[in-house]
PDB file of N, CA and C in Angstrom:
ATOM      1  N   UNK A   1       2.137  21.568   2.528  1.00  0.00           N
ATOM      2  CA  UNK A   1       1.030  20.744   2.963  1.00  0.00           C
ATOM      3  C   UNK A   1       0.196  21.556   3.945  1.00  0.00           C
ATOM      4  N   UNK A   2      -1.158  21.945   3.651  1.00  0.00           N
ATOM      5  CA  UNK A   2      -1.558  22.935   4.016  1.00  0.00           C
ATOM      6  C   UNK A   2      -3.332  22.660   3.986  1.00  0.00           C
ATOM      7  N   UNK A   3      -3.853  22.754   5.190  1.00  0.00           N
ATOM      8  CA  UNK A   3      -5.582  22.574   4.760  1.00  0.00           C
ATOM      9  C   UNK A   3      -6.195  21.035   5.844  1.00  0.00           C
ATOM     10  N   UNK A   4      -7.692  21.445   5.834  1.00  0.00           N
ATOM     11  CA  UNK A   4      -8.056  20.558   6.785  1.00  0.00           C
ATOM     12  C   UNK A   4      -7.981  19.121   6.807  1.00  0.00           C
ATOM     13  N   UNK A   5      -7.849  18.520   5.679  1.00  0.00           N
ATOM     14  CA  UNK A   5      -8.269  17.217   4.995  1.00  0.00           C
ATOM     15  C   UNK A   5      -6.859  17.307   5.054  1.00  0.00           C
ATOM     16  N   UNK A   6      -5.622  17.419   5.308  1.00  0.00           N
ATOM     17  CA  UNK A   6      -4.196  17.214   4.940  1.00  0.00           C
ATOM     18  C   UNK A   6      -3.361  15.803   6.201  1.00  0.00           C
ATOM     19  N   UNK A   7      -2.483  15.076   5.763  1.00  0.00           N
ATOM     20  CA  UNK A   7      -1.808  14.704   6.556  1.00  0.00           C
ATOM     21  C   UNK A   7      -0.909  13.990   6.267  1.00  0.00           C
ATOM     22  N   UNK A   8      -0.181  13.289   7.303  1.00  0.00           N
ATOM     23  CA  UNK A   8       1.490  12.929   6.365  1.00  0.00           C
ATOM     24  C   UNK A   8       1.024  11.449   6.697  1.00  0.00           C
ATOM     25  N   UNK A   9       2.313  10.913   6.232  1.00  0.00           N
ATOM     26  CA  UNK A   9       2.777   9.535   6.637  1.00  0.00           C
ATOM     27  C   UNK A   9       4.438   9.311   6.394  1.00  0.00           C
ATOM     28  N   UNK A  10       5.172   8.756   7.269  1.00  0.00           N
ATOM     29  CA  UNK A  10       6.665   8.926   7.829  1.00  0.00           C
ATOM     30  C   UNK A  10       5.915   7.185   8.084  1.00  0.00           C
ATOM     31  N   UNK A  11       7.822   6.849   7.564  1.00  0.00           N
ATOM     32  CA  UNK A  11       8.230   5.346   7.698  1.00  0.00           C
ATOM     33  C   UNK A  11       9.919   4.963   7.294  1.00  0.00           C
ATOM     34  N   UNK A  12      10.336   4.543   8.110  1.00  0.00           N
ATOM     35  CA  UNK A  12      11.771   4.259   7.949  1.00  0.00           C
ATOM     36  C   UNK A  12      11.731   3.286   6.340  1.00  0.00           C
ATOM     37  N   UNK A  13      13.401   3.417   6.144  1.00  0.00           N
ATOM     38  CA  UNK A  13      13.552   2.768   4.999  1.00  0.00           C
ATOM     39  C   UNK A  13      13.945   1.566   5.103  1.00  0.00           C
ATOM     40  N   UNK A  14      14.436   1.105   6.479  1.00  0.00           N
ATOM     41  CA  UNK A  14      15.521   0.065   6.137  1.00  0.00           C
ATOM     42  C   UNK A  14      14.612  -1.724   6.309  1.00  0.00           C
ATOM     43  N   UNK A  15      15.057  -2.185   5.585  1.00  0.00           N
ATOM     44  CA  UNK A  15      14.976  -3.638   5.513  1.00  0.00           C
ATOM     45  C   UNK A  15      16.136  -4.396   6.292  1.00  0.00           C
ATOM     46  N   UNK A  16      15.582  -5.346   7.026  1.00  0.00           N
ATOM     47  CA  UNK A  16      16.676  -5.912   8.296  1.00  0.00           C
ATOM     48  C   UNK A  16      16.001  -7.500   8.305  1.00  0.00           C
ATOM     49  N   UNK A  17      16.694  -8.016   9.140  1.00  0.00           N
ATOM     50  CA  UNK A  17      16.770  -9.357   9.605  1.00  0.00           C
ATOM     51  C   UNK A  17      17.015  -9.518  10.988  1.00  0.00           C
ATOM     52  N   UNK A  18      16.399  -9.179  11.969  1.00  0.00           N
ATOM     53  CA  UNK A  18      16.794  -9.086  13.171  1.00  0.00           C
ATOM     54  C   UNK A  18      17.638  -7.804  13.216  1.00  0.00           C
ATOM     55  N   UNK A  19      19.045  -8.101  13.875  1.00  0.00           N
ATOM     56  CA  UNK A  19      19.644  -6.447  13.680  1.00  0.00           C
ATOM     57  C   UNK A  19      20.693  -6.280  12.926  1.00  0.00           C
ATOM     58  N   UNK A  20      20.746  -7.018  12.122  1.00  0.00           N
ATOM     59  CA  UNK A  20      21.362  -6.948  10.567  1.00  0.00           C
ATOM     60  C   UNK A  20      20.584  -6.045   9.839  1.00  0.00           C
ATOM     61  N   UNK A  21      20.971  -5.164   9.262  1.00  0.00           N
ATOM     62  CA  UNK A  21      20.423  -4.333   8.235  1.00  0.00           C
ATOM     63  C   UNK A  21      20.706  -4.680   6.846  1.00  0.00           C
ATOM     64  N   UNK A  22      20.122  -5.133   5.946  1.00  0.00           N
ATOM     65  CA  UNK A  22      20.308  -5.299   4.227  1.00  0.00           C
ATOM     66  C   UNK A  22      20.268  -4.444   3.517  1.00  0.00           C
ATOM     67  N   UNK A  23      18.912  -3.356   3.344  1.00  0.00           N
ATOM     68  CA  UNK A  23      18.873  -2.181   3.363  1.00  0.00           C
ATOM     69  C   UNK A  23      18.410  -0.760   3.352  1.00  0.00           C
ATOM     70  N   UNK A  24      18.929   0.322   2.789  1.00  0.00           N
ATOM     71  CA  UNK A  24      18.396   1.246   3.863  1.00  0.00           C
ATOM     72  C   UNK A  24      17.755   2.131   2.613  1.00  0.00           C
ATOM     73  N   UNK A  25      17.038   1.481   1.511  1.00  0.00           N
ATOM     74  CA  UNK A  25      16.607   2.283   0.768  1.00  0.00           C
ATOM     75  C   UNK A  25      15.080   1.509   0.028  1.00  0.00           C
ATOM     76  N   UNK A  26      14.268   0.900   1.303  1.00  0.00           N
ATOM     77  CA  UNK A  26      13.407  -0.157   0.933  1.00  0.00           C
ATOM     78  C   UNK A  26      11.637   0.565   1.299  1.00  0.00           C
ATOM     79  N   UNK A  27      11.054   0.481   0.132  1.00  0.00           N
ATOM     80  CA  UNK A  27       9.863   0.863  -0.046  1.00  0.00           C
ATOM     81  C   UNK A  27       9.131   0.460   0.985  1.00  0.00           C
ATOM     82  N   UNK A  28       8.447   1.282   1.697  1.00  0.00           N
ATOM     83  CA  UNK A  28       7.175   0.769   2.560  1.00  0.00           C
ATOM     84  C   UNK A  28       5.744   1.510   2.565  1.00  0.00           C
ATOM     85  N   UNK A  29       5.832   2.621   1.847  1.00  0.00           N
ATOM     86  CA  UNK A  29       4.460   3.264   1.499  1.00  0.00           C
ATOM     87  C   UNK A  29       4.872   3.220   0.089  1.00  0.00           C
ATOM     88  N   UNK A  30       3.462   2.801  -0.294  1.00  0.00           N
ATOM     89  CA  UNK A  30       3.235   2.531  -1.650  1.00  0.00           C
ATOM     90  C   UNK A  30       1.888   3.542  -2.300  1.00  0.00           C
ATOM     91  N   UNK A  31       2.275   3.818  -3.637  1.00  0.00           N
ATOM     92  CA  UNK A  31       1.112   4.528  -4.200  1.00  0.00           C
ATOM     93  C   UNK A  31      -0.118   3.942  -5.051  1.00  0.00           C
ATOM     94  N   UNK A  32      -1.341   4.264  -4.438  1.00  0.00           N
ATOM     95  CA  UNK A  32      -2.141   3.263  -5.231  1.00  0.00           C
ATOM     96  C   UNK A  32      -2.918   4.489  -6.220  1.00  0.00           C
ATOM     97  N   UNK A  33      -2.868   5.494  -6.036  1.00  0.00           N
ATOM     98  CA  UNK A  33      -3.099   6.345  -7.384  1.00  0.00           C
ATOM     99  C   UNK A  33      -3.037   8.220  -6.680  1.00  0.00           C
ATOM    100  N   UNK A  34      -3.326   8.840  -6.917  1.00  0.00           N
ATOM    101  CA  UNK A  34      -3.040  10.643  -6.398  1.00  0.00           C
ATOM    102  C   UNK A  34      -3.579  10.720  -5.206  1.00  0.00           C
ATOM    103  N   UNK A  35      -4.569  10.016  -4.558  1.00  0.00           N
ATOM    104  CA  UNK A  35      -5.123  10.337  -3.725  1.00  0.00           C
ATOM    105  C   UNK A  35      -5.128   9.393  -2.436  1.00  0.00           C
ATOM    106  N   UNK A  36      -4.415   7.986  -3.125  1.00  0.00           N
ATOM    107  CA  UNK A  36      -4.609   6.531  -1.939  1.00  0.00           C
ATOM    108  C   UNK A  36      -3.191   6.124  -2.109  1.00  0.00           C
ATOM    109  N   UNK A  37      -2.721   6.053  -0.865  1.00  0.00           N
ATOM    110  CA  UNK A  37      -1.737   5.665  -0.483  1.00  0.00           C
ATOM    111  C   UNK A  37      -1.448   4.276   0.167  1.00  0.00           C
ATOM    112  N   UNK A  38      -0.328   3.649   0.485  1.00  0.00           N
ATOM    113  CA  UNK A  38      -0.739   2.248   1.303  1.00  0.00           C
ATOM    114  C   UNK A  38       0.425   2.001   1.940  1.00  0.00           C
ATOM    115  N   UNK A  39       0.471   2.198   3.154  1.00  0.00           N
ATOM    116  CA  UNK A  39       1.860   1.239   4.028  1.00  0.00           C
ATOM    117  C   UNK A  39       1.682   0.250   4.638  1.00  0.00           C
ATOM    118  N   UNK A  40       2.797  -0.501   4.271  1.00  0.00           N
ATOM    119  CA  UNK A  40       2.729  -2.401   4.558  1.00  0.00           C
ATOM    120  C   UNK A  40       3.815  -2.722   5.668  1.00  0.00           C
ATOM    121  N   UNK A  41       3.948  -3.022   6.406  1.00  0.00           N
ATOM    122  CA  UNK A  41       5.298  -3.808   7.126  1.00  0.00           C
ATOM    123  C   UNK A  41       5.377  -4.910   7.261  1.00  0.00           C
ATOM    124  N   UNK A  42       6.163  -5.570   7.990  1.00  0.00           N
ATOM    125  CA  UNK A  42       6.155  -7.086   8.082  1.00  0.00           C
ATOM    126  C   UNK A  42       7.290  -7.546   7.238  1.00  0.00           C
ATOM    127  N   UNK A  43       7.149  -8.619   6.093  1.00  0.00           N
ATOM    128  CA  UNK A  43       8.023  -9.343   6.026  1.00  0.00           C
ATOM    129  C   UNK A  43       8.229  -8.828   4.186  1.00  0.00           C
ATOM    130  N   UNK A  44       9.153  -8.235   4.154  1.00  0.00           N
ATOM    131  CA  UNK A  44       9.137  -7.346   2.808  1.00  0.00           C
ATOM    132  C   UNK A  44       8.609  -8.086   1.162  1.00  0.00           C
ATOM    133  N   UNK A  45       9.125  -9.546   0.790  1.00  0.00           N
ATOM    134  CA  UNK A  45       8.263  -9.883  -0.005  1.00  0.00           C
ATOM    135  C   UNK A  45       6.881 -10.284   0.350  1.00  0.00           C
ATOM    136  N   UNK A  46       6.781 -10.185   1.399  1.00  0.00           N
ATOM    137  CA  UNK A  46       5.373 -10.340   1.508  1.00  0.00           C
ATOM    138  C   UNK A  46       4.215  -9.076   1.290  1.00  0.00           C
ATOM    139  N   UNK A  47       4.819  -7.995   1.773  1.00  0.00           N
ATOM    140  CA  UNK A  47       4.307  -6.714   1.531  1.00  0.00           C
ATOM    141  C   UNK A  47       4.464  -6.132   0.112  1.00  0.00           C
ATOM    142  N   UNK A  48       5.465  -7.080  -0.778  1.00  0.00           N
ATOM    143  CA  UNK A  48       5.671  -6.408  -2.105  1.00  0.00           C
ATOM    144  C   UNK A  48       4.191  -7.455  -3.215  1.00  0.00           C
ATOM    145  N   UNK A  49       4.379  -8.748  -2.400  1.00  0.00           N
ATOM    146  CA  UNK A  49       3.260  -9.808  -2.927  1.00  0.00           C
ATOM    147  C   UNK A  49       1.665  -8.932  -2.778  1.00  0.00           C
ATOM    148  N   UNK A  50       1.699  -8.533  -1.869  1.00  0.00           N
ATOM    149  CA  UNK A  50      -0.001  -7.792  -1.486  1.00  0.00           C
ATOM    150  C   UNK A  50       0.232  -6.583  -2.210  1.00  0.00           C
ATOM    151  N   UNK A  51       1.157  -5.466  -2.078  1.00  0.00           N
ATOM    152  CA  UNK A  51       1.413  -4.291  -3.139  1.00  0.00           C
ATOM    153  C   UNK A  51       0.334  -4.724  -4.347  1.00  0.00           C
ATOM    154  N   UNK A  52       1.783  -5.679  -5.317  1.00  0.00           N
ATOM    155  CA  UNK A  52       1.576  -6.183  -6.195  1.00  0.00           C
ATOM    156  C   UNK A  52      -0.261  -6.582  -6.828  1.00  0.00           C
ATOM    157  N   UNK A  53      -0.931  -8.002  -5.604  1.00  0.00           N
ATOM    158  CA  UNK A  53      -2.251  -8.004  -6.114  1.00  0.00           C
ATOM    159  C   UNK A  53      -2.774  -7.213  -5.771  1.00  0.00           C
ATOM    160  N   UNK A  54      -2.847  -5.919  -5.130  1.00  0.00           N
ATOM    161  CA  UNK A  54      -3.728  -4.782  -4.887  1.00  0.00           C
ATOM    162  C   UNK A  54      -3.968  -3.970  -5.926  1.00  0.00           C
ATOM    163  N   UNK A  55      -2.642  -3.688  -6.735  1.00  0.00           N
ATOM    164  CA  UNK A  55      -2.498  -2.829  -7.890  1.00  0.00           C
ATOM    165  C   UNK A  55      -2.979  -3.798  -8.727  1.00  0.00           C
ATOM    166  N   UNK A  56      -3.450  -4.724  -9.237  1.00  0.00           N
ATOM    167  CA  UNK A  56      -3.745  -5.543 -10.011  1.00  0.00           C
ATOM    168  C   UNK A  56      -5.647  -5.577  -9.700  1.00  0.00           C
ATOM    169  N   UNK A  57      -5.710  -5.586  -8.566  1.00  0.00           N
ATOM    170  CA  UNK A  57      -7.307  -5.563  -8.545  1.00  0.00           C
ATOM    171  C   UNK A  57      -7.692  -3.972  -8.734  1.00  0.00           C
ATOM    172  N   UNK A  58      -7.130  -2.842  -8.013  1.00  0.00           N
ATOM    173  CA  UNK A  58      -7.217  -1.464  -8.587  1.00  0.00           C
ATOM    174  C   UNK A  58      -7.269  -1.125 -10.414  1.00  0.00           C
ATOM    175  N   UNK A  59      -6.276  -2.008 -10.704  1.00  0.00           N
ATOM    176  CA  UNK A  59      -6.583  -1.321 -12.622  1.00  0.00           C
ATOM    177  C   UNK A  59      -7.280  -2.453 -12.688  1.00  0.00           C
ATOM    178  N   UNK A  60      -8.234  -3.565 -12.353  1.00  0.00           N
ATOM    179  CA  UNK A  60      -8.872  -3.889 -12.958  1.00  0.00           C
ATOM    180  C   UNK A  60     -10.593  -3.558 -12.660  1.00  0.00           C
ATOM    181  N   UNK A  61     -10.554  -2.692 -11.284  1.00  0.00           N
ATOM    182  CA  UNK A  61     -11.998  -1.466 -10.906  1.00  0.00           C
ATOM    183  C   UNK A  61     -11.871  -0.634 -11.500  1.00  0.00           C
ATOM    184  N   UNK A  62     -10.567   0.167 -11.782  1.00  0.00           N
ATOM    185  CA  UNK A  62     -10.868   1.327 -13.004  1.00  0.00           C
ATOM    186  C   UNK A  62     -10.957   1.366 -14.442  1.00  0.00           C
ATOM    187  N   UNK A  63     -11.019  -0.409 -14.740  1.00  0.00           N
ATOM    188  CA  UNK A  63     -11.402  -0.463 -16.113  1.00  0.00           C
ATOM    189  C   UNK A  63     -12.647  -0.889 -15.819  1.00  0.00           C
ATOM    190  N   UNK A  64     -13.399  -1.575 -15.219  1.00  0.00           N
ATOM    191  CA  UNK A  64     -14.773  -1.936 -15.062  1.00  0.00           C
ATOM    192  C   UNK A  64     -15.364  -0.599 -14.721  1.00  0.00           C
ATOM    193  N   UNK A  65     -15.157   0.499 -13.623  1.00  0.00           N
ATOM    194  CA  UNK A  65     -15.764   1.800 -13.339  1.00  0.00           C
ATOM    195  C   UNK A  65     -15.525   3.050 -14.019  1.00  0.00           C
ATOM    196  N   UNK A  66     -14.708   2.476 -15.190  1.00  0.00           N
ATOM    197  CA  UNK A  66     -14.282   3.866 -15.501  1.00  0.00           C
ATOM    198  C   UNK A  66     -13.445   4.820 -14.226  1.00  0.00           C
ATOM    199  N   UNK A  67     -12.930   4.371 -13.360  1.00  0.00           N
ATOM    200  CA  UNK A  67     -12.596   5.892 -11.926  1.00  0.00           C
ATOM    201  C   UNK A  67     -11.753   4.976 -11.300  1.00  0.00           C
ATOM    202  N   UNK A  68     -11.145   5.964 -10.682  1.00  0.00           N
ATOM    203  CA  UNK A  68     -10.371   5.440  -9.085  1.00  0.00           C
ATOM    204  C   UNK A  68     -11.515   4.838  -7.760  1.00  0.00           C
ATOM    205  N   UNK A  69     -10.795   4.087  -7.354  1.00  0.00           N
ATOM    206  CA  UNK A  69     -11.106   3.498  -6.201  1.00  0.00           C
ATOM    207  C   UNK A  69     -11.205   4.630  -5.299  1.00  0.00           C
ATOM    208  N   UNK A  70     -12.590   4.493  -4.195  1.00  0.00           N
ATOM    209  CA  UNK A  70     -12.588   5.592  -3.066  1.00  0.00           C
ATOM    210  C   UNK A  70     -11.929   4.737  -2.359  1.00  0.00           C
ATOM    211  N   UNK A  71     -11.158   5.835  -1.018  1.00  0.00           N
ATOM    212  CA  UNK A  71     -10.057   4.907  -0.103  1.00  0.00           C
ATOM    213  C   UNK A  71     -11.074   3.642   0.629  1.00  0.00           C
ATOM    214  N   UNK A  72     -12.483   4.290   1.235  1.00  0.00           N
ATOM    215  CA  UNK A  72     -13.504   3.050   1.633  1.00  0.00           C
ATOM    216  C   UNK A  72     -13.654   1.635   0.783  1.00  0.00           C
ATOM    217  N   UNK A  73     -13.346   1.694   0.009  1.00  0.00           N
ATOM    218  CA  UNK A  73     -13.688   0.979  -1.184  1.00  0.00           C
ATOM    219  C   UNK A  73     -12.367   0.012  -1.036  1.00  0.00           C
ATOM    220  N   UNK A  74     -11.294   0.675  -1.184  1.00  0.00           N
ATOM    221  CA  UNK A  74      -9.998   0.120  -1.420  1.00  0.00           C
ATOM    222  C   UNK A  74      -9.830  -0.483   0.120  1.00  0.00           C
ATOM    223  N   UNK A  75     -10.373  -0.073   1.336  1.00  0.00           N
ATOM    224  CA  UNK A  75     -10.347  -0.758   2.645  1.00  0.00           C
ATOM    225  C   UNK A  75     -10.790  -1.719   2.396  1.00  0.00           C
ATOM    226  N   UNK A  76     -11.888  -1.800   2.088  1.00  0.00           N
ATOM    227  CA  UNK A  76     -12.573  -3.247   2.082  1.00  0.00           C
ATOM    228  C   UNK A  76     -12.168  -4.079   1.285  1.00  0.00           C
ATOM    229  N   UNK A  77     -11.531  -3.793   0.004  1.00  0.00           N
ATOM    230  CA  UNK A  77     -10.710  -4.840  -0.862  1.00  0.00           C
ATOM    231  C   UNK A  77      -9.272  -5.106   0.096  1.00  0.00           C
ATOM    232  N   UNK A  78      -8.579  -4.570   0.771  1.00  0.00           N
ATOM    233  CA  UNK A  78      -7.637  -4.833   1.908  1.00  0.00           C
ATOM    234  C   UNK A  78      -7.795  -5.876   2.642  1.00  0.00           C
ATOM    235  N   UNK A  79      -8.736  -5.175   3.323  1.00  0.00           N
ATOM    236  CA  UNK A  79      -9.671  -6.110   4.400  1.00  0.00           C
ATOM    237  C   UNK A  79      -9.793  -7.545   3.913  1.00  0.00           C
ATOM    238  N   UNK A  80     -10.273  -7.470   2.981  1.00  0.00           N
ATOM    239  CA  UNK A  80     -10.671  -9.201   1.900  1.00  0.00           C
ATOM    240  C   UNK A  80      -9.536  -9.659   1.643  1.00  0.00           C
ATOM    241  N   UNK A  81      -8.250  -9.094   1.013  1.00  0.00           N
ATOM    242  CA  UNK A  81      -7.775  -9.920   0.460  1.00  0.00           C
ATOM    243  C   UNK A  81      -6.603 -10.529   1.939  1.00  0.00           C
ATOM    244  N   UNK A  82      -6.760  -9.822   3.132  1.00  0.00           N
ATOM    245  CA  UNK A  82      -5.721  -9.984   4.054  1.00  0.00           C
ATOM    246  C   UNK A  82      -6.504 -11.148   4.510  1.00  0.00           C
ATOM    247  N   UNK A  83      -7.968 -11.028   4.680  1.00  0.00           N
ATOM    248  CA  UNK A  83      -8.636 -12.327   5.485  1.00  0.00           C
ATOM    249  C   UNK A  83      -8.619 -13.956   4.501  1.00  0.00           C
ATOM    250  N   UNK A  84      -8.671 -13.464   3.327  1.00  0.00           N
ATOM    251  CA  UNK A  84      -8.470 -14.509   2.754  1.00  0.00           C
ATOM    252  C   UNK A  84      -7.639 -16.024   2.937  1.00  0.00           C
ATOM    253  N   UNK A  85      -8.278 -16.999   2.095  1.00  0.00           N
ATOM    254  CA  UNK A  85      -7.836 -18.056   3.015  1.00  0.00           C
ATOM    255  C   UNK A  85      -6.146 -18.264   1.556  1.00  0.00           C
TER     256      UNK A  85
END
């Protein structure tokens, strides 16, 4: 990983309940295509529920645009669907 535009993202694995651990091999950055990434926390089906309709509104801009979502683009669909009622 190498170059100006470069950078990471680090996130534990584990899924818990207070300080019970369930477990320690639980998704929290998610891929929304080569270039957009997405980390969620909070309450794990809830972060798998938003995953879920995000990737669902993403393939349905790259069948209307022909292309990937720019990350600006994909903010503001974030943005919307978190404010939503």
């Amino acid at each position: 990983m190498v170059g100006k535009n470069c950078f990471a993202i680090a996130s534990d694995r584990r899924l818990g309940v207070q300080l019970q651990t369930i477990a320690t091999d639980f998704q929290k950055i998610y891929r929304i295509h080569d270039k957009l990434f997405l980390g969620l926390s909070g309450l794990g089906t809830d972060a798998q529920t938003l995953y879920q309709r995000l990737v669902y509104q993403h393939k349905l801009y790259q069948l209307r645009e022909e292309r990937d979502m720019k990350p600006e683009t994909f903010a503001s669909l974030v943005s919307a669907r978190l404010y939503e009622k």
